[in-house]
């Protein structure tokens, strides 16, 4: 068996979800919303399933969806994309990332990664034969550092993989960070693979800026988006990839031998959704911001230290004061295991997003839940500070 996968341990996400089921816990660990998703999109997809074609759609995606993707990003991010040559549909963003890494990396090529990172990144890079060069980002700001980038980029660097907005930190890279990274990409002739699935889920008046829009980056960026995150339909697994024609030709060949295509009814529904009025997206952000504030305010009232959450469905609490063991060290994994067993609330230790577990004092909670779910979780968490005291 391939050692990259056979040697992987059980993920903390699976462990915490299993413990949540065993203990009847409220699961604020897994990143999916309680809401079923937009009713009009679900109805549109159902009609397309019954009335439309259910045979193989084009490998690159339905023309209607590819046109909708191009129009959507022109309207929301000012990108000029040609749907026939620069847009491709995939079965979720993870497939898009896997295909891109397989297409872009030859064995021995170096890939710059930023920790904390989505847990699929490192195994996918290794499976493609890449050599990871990991840059550690530190809380609470999780900013890029020029010296760290200079140490990571070199003559063998082929790809840099950027997640922006960043999960699990719930932060949004600023203009200075993006300009610095773009300069390194241009200087070293590096391709930027941008996981931008959270691009619409940003708060407090912030706007997402795609790395592709920066000077020198248009033809060296692969941009990945996700209908699952934009429309809170995580089970649909409809993603899209955008890149210049030169890159897209090879990306398409990798996709051809992975999933090849994506259910046509879901593609039709996503095309419909991407054309929604701006009010849909602003209302969606406002709704999640209210949920974020409900959970954050409740946690602060209970005495927790809550880090700012600029984007995504997550926020982080600092357990430095709560997680001290007898040795004087903070252990976020032990804290989360005790939390689910003793207080019946499941969370995710942020150390799971660092290959070397460099940060062990943060715990991630998902706020994309109904008010009643968040309130019930807060009620159970009220005992944590009493026990710690």
Tab-separated table of C-alpha atoms in Angstrom:
chain	number	residue	atom	x	y	z
A	1	UNK	CA	0.000	0.000	0.000
A	2	UNK	CA	1.067	3.549	-0.608
A	3	UNK	CA	2.824	4.743	2.572
A	4	UNK	CA	1.472	8.284	2.223
A	5	UNK	CA	-2.031	7.009	2.961
A	6	UNK	CA	-1.440	3.751	4.812
A	7	UNK	CA	0.613	5.590	7.413
A	8	UNK	CA	-1.961	8.293	8.097
A	9	UNK	CA	-3.476	8.203	11.594
A	10	UNK	CA	-7.194	8.520	12.233
A	11	UNK	CA	-8.006	12.198	11.793
A	12	UNK	CA	-8.961	14.261	14.804
A	13	UNK	CA	-12.171	15.189	12.972
A	14	UNK	CA	-13.251	11.565	12.814
A	15	UNK	CA	-12.176	11.007	16.421
A	16	UNK	CA	-14.099	13.982	17.760
A	17	UNK	CA	-17.209	13.175	15.724
A	18	UNK	CA	-17.164	9.596	17.041
A	19	UNK	CA	-16.826	10.856	20.614
A	20	UNK	CA	-19.671	13.318	19.991
A	21	UNK	CA	-21.951	10.461	18.921
A	22	UNK	CA	-20.912	8.278	21.832
A	23	UNK	CA	-21.525	10.989	24.429
A	24	UNK	CA	-24.566	12.663	22.886
A	25	UNK	CA	-22.543	15.856	22.449
A	26	UNK	CA	-23.403	18.993	20.522
A	27	UNK	CA	-20.990	18.855	17.600
A	28	UNK	CA	-19.372	22.243	17.030
A	29	UNK	CA	-16.334	20.514	15.553
A	30	UNK	CA	-17.520	19.569	12.080
A	31	UNK	CA	-17.795	22.453	9.637
A	32	UNK	CA	-21.275	22.282	8.218
A	33	UNK	CA	-24.361	24.411	8.852
A	34	UNK	CA	-27.685	23.333	10.321
A	35	UNK	CA	-29.530	25.148	7.520
A	36	UNK	CA	-30.509	22.949	4.532
A	37	UNK	CA	-29.408	25.564	1.995
A	38	UNK	CA	-31.324	27.884	-0.353
A	39	UNK	CA	-34.771	26.451	-1.136
A	40	UNK	CA	-34.855	27.881	-4.661
A	41	UNK	CA	-31.556	26.220	-5.566
A	42	UNK	CA	-32.661	22.885	-4.144
A	43	UNK	CA	-35.904	23.113	-6.119
A	44	UNK	CA	-34.010	24.055	-9.272
A	45	UNK	CA	-31.704	21.080	-8.835
A	46	UNK	CA	-34.645	18.736	-8.243
A	47	UNK	CA	-36.351	19.896	-11.436
A	48	UNK	CA	-33.155	19.454	-13.401
A	49	UNK	CA	-32.817	15.924	-12.030
A	50	UNK	CA	-36.331	14.959	-13.155
A	51	UNK	CA	-36.615	16.958	-16.365
A	52	UNK	CA	-33.032	17.315	-17.571
A	53	UNK	CA	-30.289	15.004	-18.780
A	54	UNK	CA	-28.765	12.519	-16.372
A	55	UNK	CA	-26.022	11.325	-18.713
A	56	UNK	CA	-22.393	12.431	-18.758
A	57	UNK	CA	-22.127	16.209	-19.017
A	58	UNK	CA	-19.038	17.703	-20.689
A	59	UNK	CA	-15.809	16.906	-18.877
A	60	UNK	CA	-15.022	20.603	-18.363
A	61	UNK	CA	-18.499	21.248	-16.952
A	62	UNK	CA	-21.830	22.411	-18.340
A	63	UNK	CA	-21.412	25.508	-20.525
A	64	UNK	CA	-24.165	27.196	-18.501
A	65	UNK	CA	-22.229	26.779	-15.243
A	66	UNK	CA	-18.896	27.782	-16.711
A	67	UNK	CA	-20.487	30.946	-18.098
A	68	UNK	CA	-22.146	31.603	-14.738
A	69	UNK	CA	-18.811	31.203	-12.919
A	70	UNK	CA	-17.134	33.710	-15.233
A	71	UNK	CA	-20.005	36.201	-14.879
A	72	UNK	CA	-20.076	35.762	-11.097
A	73	UNK	CA	-16.392	36.533	-10.595
A	74	UNK	CA	-16.527	39.439	-13.018
A	75	UNK	CA	-19.330	40.949	-10.954
A	76	UNK	CA	-17.993	40.206	-7.475
A	77	UNK	CA	-14.199	40.310	-7.880
A	78	UNK	CA	-13.533	42.143	-11.137
A	79	UNK	CA	-11.923	39.123	-12.817
A	80	UNK	CA	-12.182	38.756	-16.592
A	81	UNK	CA	-12.373	34.999	-17.228
A	82	UNK	CA	-13.094	33.219	-20.498
A	83	UNK	CA	-15.506	30.369	-19.699
A	84	UNK	CA	-14.453	28.263	-22.698
A	85	UNK	CA	-10.740	28.171	-21.835
A	86	UNK	CA	-10.301	29.360	-18.225
A	87	UNK	CA	-13.081	27.747	-16.158
A	88	UNK	CA	-13.550	24.086	-15.213
A	89	UNK	CA	-16.079	22.358	-12.933
A	90	UNK	CA	-14.932	19.730	-10.420
A	91	UNK	CA	-16.566	17.453	-7.878
A	92	UNK	CA	-15.794	19.709	-4.961
A	93	UNK	CA	-12.831	21.900	-4.091
A	94	UNK	CA	-10.781	19.022	-2.686
A	95	UNK	CA	-10.875	17.281	-6.068
A	96	UNK	CA	-9.848	20.558	-7.674
A	97	UNK	CA	-6.877	20.853	-5.316
A	98	UNK	CA	-5.870	17.208	-5.782
A	99	UNK	CA	-6.058	17.463	-9.552
A	100	UNK	CA	-4.117	20.713	-9.574
A	101	UNK	CA	-1.310	19.297	-7.440
A	102	UNK	CA	-1.082	16.166	-9.594
A	103	UNK	CA	-1.001	18.335	-12.703
A	104	UNK	CA	1.493	20.936	-11.506
A	105	UNK	CA	4.043	18.949	-9.482
A	106	UNK	CA	6.722	16.576	-10.702
A	107	UNK	CA	8.593	14.411	-8.163
A	108	UNK	CA	11.109	16.535	-6.291
A	109	UNK	CA	9.368	19.859	-6.869
A	110	UNK	CA	9.030	21.936	-3.719
A	111	UNK	CA	5.654	23.236	-2.531
A	112	UNK	CA	5.312	26.067	-0.020
A	113	UNK	CA	2.516	25.433	2.476
A	114	UNK	CA	1.237	27.582	5.315
A	115	UNK	CA	0.344	26.075	8.673
A	116	UNK	CA	-2.322	25.937	10.002
A	117	UNK	CA	-3.594	24.136	6.918
A	118	UNK	CA	-6.525	22.057	5.696
A	119	UNK	CA	-5.666	18.467	6.532
A	120	UNK	CA	-5.755	17.262	2.893
A	121	UNK	CA	-2.950	19.531	1.694
A	122	UNK	CA	0.097	17.700	3.004
A	123	UNK	CA	-0.936	14.140	1.969
A	124	UNK	CA	-1.883	15.389	-1.504
A	125	UNK	CA	1.459	17.148	-1.962
A	126	UNK	CA	3.355	14.061	-0.819
A	127	UNK	CA	1.295	11.740	-3.022
A	128	UNK	CA	2.094	13.930	-6.027
A	129	UNK	CA	5.803	13.602	-5.239
A	130	UNK	CA	6.183	17.141	-3.954
A	131	UNK	CA	8.573	18.215	-1.216
A	132	UNK	CA	6.724	20.360	1.356
A	133	UNK	CA	8.307	23.554	2.658
A	134	UNK	CA	6.105	24.609	5.556
A	135	UNK	CA	5.810	28.185	6.806
A	136	UNK	CA	4.344	28.397	10.302
A	137	UNK	CA	1.858	31.211	10.932
A	138	UNK	CA	1.397	32.250	14.536
A	139	UNK	CA	-1.703	33.485	16.383
A	140	UNK	CA	-3.467	35.705	16.872
A	141	UNK	CA	-2.794	37.544	13.576
A	142	UNK	CA	-1.513	34.623	11.428
A	143	UNK	CA	0.328	37.093	9.180
A	144	UNK	CA	2.925	36.296	6.536
A	145	UNK	CA	6.544	36.989	7.409
A	146	UNK	CA	9.041	38.077	4.768
A	147	UNK	CA	11.991	36.279	6.343
A	148	UNK	CA	10.015	33.039	6.609
A	149	UNK	CA	8.963	33.302	2.953
A	150	UNK	CA	12.557	33.955	1.894
A	151	UNK	CA	13.646	30.804	3.734
A	152	UNK	CA	10.883	28.699	2.142
A	153	UNK	CA	11.156	29.828	-1.498
A	154	UNK	CA	14.082	28.557	-3.532
A	155	UNK	CA	15.211	27.344	-6.950
A	156	UNK	CA	13.135	24.130	-6.693
A	157	UNK	CA	9.912	25.862	-5.601
A	158	UNK	CA	7.154	25.067	-8.097
A	159	UNK	CA	3.903	25.840	-6.278
A	160	UNK	CA	2.703	27.812	-3.277
A	161	UNK	CA	-0.643	26.730	-1.831
A	162	UNK	CA	-2.584	29.559	-0.195
A	163	UNK	CA	-5.859	29.227	1.709
A	164	UNK	CA	-7.509	32.647	1.912
A	165	UNK	CA	-9.648	33.242	3.932
A	166	UNK	CA	-7.753	30.863	6.190
A	167	UNK	CA	-9.356	27.911	7.958
A	168	UNK	CA	-9.006	27.266	10.898
A	169	UNK	CA	-7.739	30.689	11.964
A	170	UNK	CA	-10.812	32.513	10.559
A	171	UNK	CA	-8.514	35.262	9.273
A	172	UNK	CA	-8.300	37.128	5.982
A	173	UNK	CA	-4.911	37.966	4.496
A	174	UNK	CA	-4.507	41.691	3.994
A	175	UNK	CA	-3.302	43.629	0.972
A	176	UNK	CA	0.285	43.781	2.292
A	177	UNK	CA	0.423	40.003	2.794
A	178	UNK	CA	-0.918	39.296	-0.679
A	179	UNK	CA	1.428	41.801	-2.339
A	180	UNK	CA	4.401	40.243	-0.537
A	181	UNK	CA	3.417	36.724	-1.609
A	182	UNK	CA	2.790	37.825	-5.207
A	183	UNK	CA	6.247	39.393	-5.332
A	184	UNK	CA	7.832	36.109	-4.219
A	185	UNK	CA	5.831	34.178	-6.833
A	186	UNK	CA	6.928	36.491	-9.635
A	187	UNK	CA	10.556	36.602	-8.467
A	188	UNK	CA	10.841	32.806	-8.252
A	189	UNK	CA	8.526	31.995	-11.200
A	190	UNK	CA	6.144	30.050	-8.950
A	191	UNK	CA	2.530	29.002	-9.555
A	192	UNK	CA	0.042	30.018	-6.848
A	193	UNK	CA	-2.674	27.462	-6.082
A	194	UNK	CA	-5.315	29.480	-4.238
A	195	UNK	CA	-7.949	27.716	-2.154
A	196	UNK	CA	-10.476	30.541	-1.878
A	197	UNK	CA	-13.568	28.547	-0.918
A	198	UNK	CA	-14.457	30.954	1.916
A	199	UNK	CA	-14.250	34.038	-0.328
A	200	UNK	CA	-17.903	35.030	0.207
A	201	UNK	CA	-18.009	34.250	3.943
A	202	UNK	CA	-16.240	37.391	5.182
A	203	UNK	CA	-17.519	39.811	7.812
A	204	UNK	CA	-17.499	43.351	9.164
A	205	UNK	CA	-17.432	45.040	5.774
A	206	UNK	CA	-14.309	43.218	4.576
A	207	UNK	CA	-13.975	42.145	0.954
A	208	UNK	CA	-12.025	39.209	-0.381
A	209	UNK	CA	-9.266	40.069	-2.845
A	210	UNK	CA	-8.132	37.206	-5.091
A	211	UNK	CA	-4.399	36.752	-5.524
A	212	UNK	CA	-5.097	36.306	-9.242
A	213	UNK	CA	-5.980	40.009	-9.470
A	214	UNK	CA	-2.550	41.224	-8.360
A	215	UNK	CA	0.105	42.394	-10.858
A	216	UNK	CA	2.007	39.513	-12.414
A	217	UNK	CA	-0.359	36.828	-11.066
A	218	UNK	CA	-3.034	36.440	-13.760
A	219	UNK	CA	-1.247	33.714	-15.740
A	220	UNK	CA	0.458	32.034	-12.767
A	221	UNK	CA	-2.568	31.536	-10.487
A	222	UNK	CA	-4.961	28.620	-10.151
A	223	UNK	CA	-8.047	29.822	-8.274
A	224	UNK	CA	-10.387	27.299	-6.610
A	225	UNK	CA	-13.957	28.053	-5.491
A	226	UNK	CA	-16.730	26.020	-3.902
A	227	UNK	CA	-20.491	26.164	-4.255
A	228	UNK	CA	-20.688	24.174	-1.038
A	229	UNK	CA	-19.231	27.070	0.946
A	230	UNK	CA	-20.876	29.882	-1.033
A	231	UNK	CA	-24.381	28.418	-0.683
A	232	UNK	CA	-24.049	26.311	2.501
A	233	UNK	CA	-24.575	23.130	0.470
A	234	UNK	CA	-21.542	21.132	1.562
A	235	UNK	CA	-22.945	17.785	0.405
A	236	UNK	CA	-23.302	18.847	-3.213
A	237	UNK	CA	-19.544	18.804	-3.841
A	238	UNK	CA	-19.511	21.243	-6.762
A	239	UNK	CA	-16.264	23.140	-7.156
A	240	UNK	CA	-14.736	25.277	-9.873
A	241	UNK	CA	-11.209	25.971	-11.045
A	242	UNK	CA	-10.053	29.102	-12.823
A	243	UNK	CA	-6.694	29.505	-14.541
A	244	UNK	CA	-5.114	30.832	-17.726
A	245	UNK	CA	-5.400	28.620	-20.820
A	246	UNK	CA	-1.818	27.385	-20.565
A	247	UNK	CA	-2.359	26.031	-17.061
A	248	UNK	CA	-5.921	24.899	-17.674
A	249	UNK	CA	-4.976	22.507	-20.454
A	250	UNK	CA	-2.927	20.413	-18.034
A	251	UNK	CA	-5.358	20.843	-15.133
A	252	UNK	CA	-8.118	19.445	-17.343
A	253	UNK	CA	-6.072	16.351	-18.168
A	254	UNK	CA	-5.658	15.556	-14.465
A	255	UNK	CA	-9.380	16.119	-13.819
A	256	UNK	CA	-10.225	13.833	-16.748
A	257	UNK	CA	-8.743	10.873	-14.898
A	258	UNK	CA	-10.135	11.683	-11.453
A	259	UNK	CA	-13.886	12.279	-11.304
A	260	UNK	CA	-14.155	13.265	-14.998
A	261	UNK	CA	-17.439	15.063	-14.370
A	262	UNK	CA	-19.997	16.248	-11.808
A	263	UNK	CA	-23.784	15.607	-11.547
A	264	UNK	CA	-25.486	17.767	-14.199
A	265	UNK	CA	-28.542	18.688	-12.112
A	266	UNK	CA	-26.328	20.131	-9.380
A	267	UNK	CA	-24.352	22.056	-11.964
A	268	UNK	CA	-27.579	23.591	-13.293
A	269	UNK	CA	-28.627	24.552	-9.766
A	270	UNK	CA	-25.270	26.157	-8.980
A	271	UNK	CA	-25.395	28.132	-12.249
A	272	UNK	CA	-28.784	29.420	-11.113
A	273	UNK	CA	-27.415	30.304	-7.673
A	274	UNK	CA	-24.342	32.165	-8.895
A	275	UNK	CA	-26.622	34.638	-10.674
A	276	UNK	CA	-28.440	35.560	-7.446
A	277	UNK	CA	-28.807	39.227	-6.558
A	278	UNK	CA	-26.144	40.820	-4.378
A	279	UNK	CA	-28.641	40.894	-1.520
A	280	UNK	CA	-28.462	37.112	-1.190
A	281	UNK	CA	-24.728	37.231	-0.472
A	282	UNK	CA	-24.935	40.195	1.892
A	283	UNK	CA	-27.827	38.580	3.777
A	284	UNK	CA	-25.902	35.302	4.009
A	285	UNK	CA	-22.889	37.088	5.482
A	286	UNK	CA	-25.056	39.027	7.903
A	287	UNK	CA	-26.723	35.833	9.100
A	288	UNK	CA	-23.434	34.096	9.785
A	289	UNK	CA	-22.045	37.232	11.429
A	290	UNK	CA	-24.999	37.194	13.842
A	291	UNK	CA	-24.278	33.547	14.666
A	292	UNK	CA	-20.602	34.339	15.140
A	293	UNK	CA	-21.427	37.175	17.522
A	294	UNK	CA	-23.968	35.069	19.410
A	295	UNK	CA	-21.409	32.363	20.126
A	296	UNK	CA	-18.484	34.759	20.697
A	297	UNK	CA	-20.447	36.998	23.075
A	298	UNK	CA	-21.725	33.976	24.963
A	299	UNK	CA	-18.232	32.548	25.314
A	300	UNK	CA	-16.823	35.864	26.515
A	301	UNK	CA	-19.634	36.134	29.056
A	302	UNK	CA	-18.558	32.738	30.375
A	303	UNK	CA	-14.976	33.965	30.711
A	304	UNK	CA	-13.399	32.471	27.616
A	305	UNK	CA	-10.758	34.324	25.588
A	306	UNK	CA	-12.117	34.504	22.021
A	307	UNK	CA	-9.928	35.397	19.047
A	308	UNK	CA	-11.327	37.694	16.325
A	309	UNK	CA	-13.090	35.826	13.489
A	310	UNK	CA	-12.957	37.734	10.203
A	311	UNK	CA	-14.249	34.956	7.936
A	312	UNK	CA	-15.361	31.296	7.590
A	313	UNK	CA	-17.824	29.455	9.873
A	314	UNK	CA	-15.353	29.179	12.752
A	315	UNK	CA	-13.952	30.987	15.729
A	316	UNK	CA	-11.149	30.084	18.108
A	317	UNK	CA	-10.800	30.234	21.856
A	318	UNK	CA	-7.483	30.479	23.679
A	319	UNK	CA	-7.324	27.813	26.394
A	320	UNK	CA	-4.010	28.928	27.895
A	321	UNK	CA	-5.702	29.620	31.236
A	322	UNK	CA	-7.920	26.528	31.050
A	323	UNK	CA	-5.752	23.821	29.555
A	324	UNK	CA	-2.841	23.695	31.966
A	325	UNK	CA	-1.914	20.132	32.892
A	326	UNK	CA	0.129	19.111	35.886
A	327	UNK	CA	3.308	19.640	33.850
A	328	UNK	CA	2.361	23.236	33.152
A	329	UNK	CA	1.847	22.647	29.411
A	330	UNK	CA	-1.257	23.340	27.355
A	331	UNK	CA	-2.670	20.343	25.487
A	332	UNK	CA	-5.557	21.242	23.174
A	333	UNK	CA	-6.199	17.597	22.234
A	334	UNK	CA	-6.628	16.528	25.865
A	335	UNK	CA	-8.779	19.603	26.473
A	336	UNK	CA	-11.109	18.763	23.573
A	337	UNK	CA	-11.372	15.128	24.633
A	338	UNK	CA	-12.336	16.200	28.144
A	339	UNK	CA	-14.743	18.776	26.737
A	340	UNK	CA	-16.711	16.211	24.745
A	341	UNK	CA	-16.707	13.586	27.521
A	342	UNK	CA	-17.407	15.794	30.512
A	343	UNK	CA	-19.388	18.694	29.021
A	344	UNK	CA	-20.803	17.051	25.890
A	345	UNK	CA	-19.619	19.687	23.414
A	346	UNK	CA	-17.320	18.663	20.549
A	347	UNK	CA	-14.622	21.038	19.289
A	348	UNK	CA	-11.440	20.680	17.226
A	349	UNK	CA	-7.901	21.212	18.583
A	350	UNK	CA	-6.078	23.643	16.298
A	351	UNK	CA	-2.826	21.663	16.687
A	352	UNK	CA	-4.390	19.173	14.239
A	353	UNK	CA	-3.894	21.783	11.495
A	354	UNK	CA	-0.139	22.032	12.154
A	355	UNK	CA	2.011	19.097	10.952
A	356	UNK	CA	4.278	19.557	13.974
A	357	UNK	CA	1.468	20.565	16.389
A	358	UNK	CA	3.341	23.853	16.860
A	359	UNK	CA	0.309	25.652	18.321
A	360	UNK	CA	-1.431	23.819	21.153
A	361	UNK	CA	-3.444	26.477	22.971
A	362	UNK	CA	-6.324	27.125	20.537
A	363	UNK	CA	-9.619	25.293	20.072
A	364	UNK	CA	-11.867	25.768	17.022
A	365	UNK	CA	-15.667	25.940	17.249
A	366	UNK	CA	-18.178	26.089	14.380
A	367	UNK	CA	-20.864	28.773	14.712
A	368	UNK	CA	-22.810	27.880	11.534
A	369	UNK	CA	-25.574	26.412	13.647
A	370	UNK	CA	-29.101	27.311	14.726
A	371	UNK	CA	-29.491	29.708	17.660
A	372	UNK	CA	-30.925	26.921	19.799
A	373	UNK	CA	-27.890	24.734	19.106
A	374	UNK	CA	-25.449	27.503	20.011
A	375	UNK	CA	-27.389	28.393	23.166
A	376	UNK	CA	-27.471	24.760	24.283
A	377	UNK	CA	-23.733	24.479	23.717
A	378	UNK	CA	-23.095	27.637	25.724
A	379	UNK	CA	-25.207	26.265	28.555
A	380	UNK	CA	-23.056	23.137	28.664
A	381	UNK	CA	-19.843	25.138	28.390
A	382	UNK	CA	-20.783	27.222	31.406
A	383	UNK	CA	-19.381	24.455	33.582
A	384	UNK	CA	-15.914	24.565	32.046
A	385	UNK	CA	-14.726	27.709	33.808
A	386	UNK	CA	-16.165	26.547	37.127
A	387	UNK	CA	-14.230	23.283	36.876
A	388	UNK	CA	-11.046	25.135	35.883
A	389	UNK	CA	-11.408	27.564	38.765
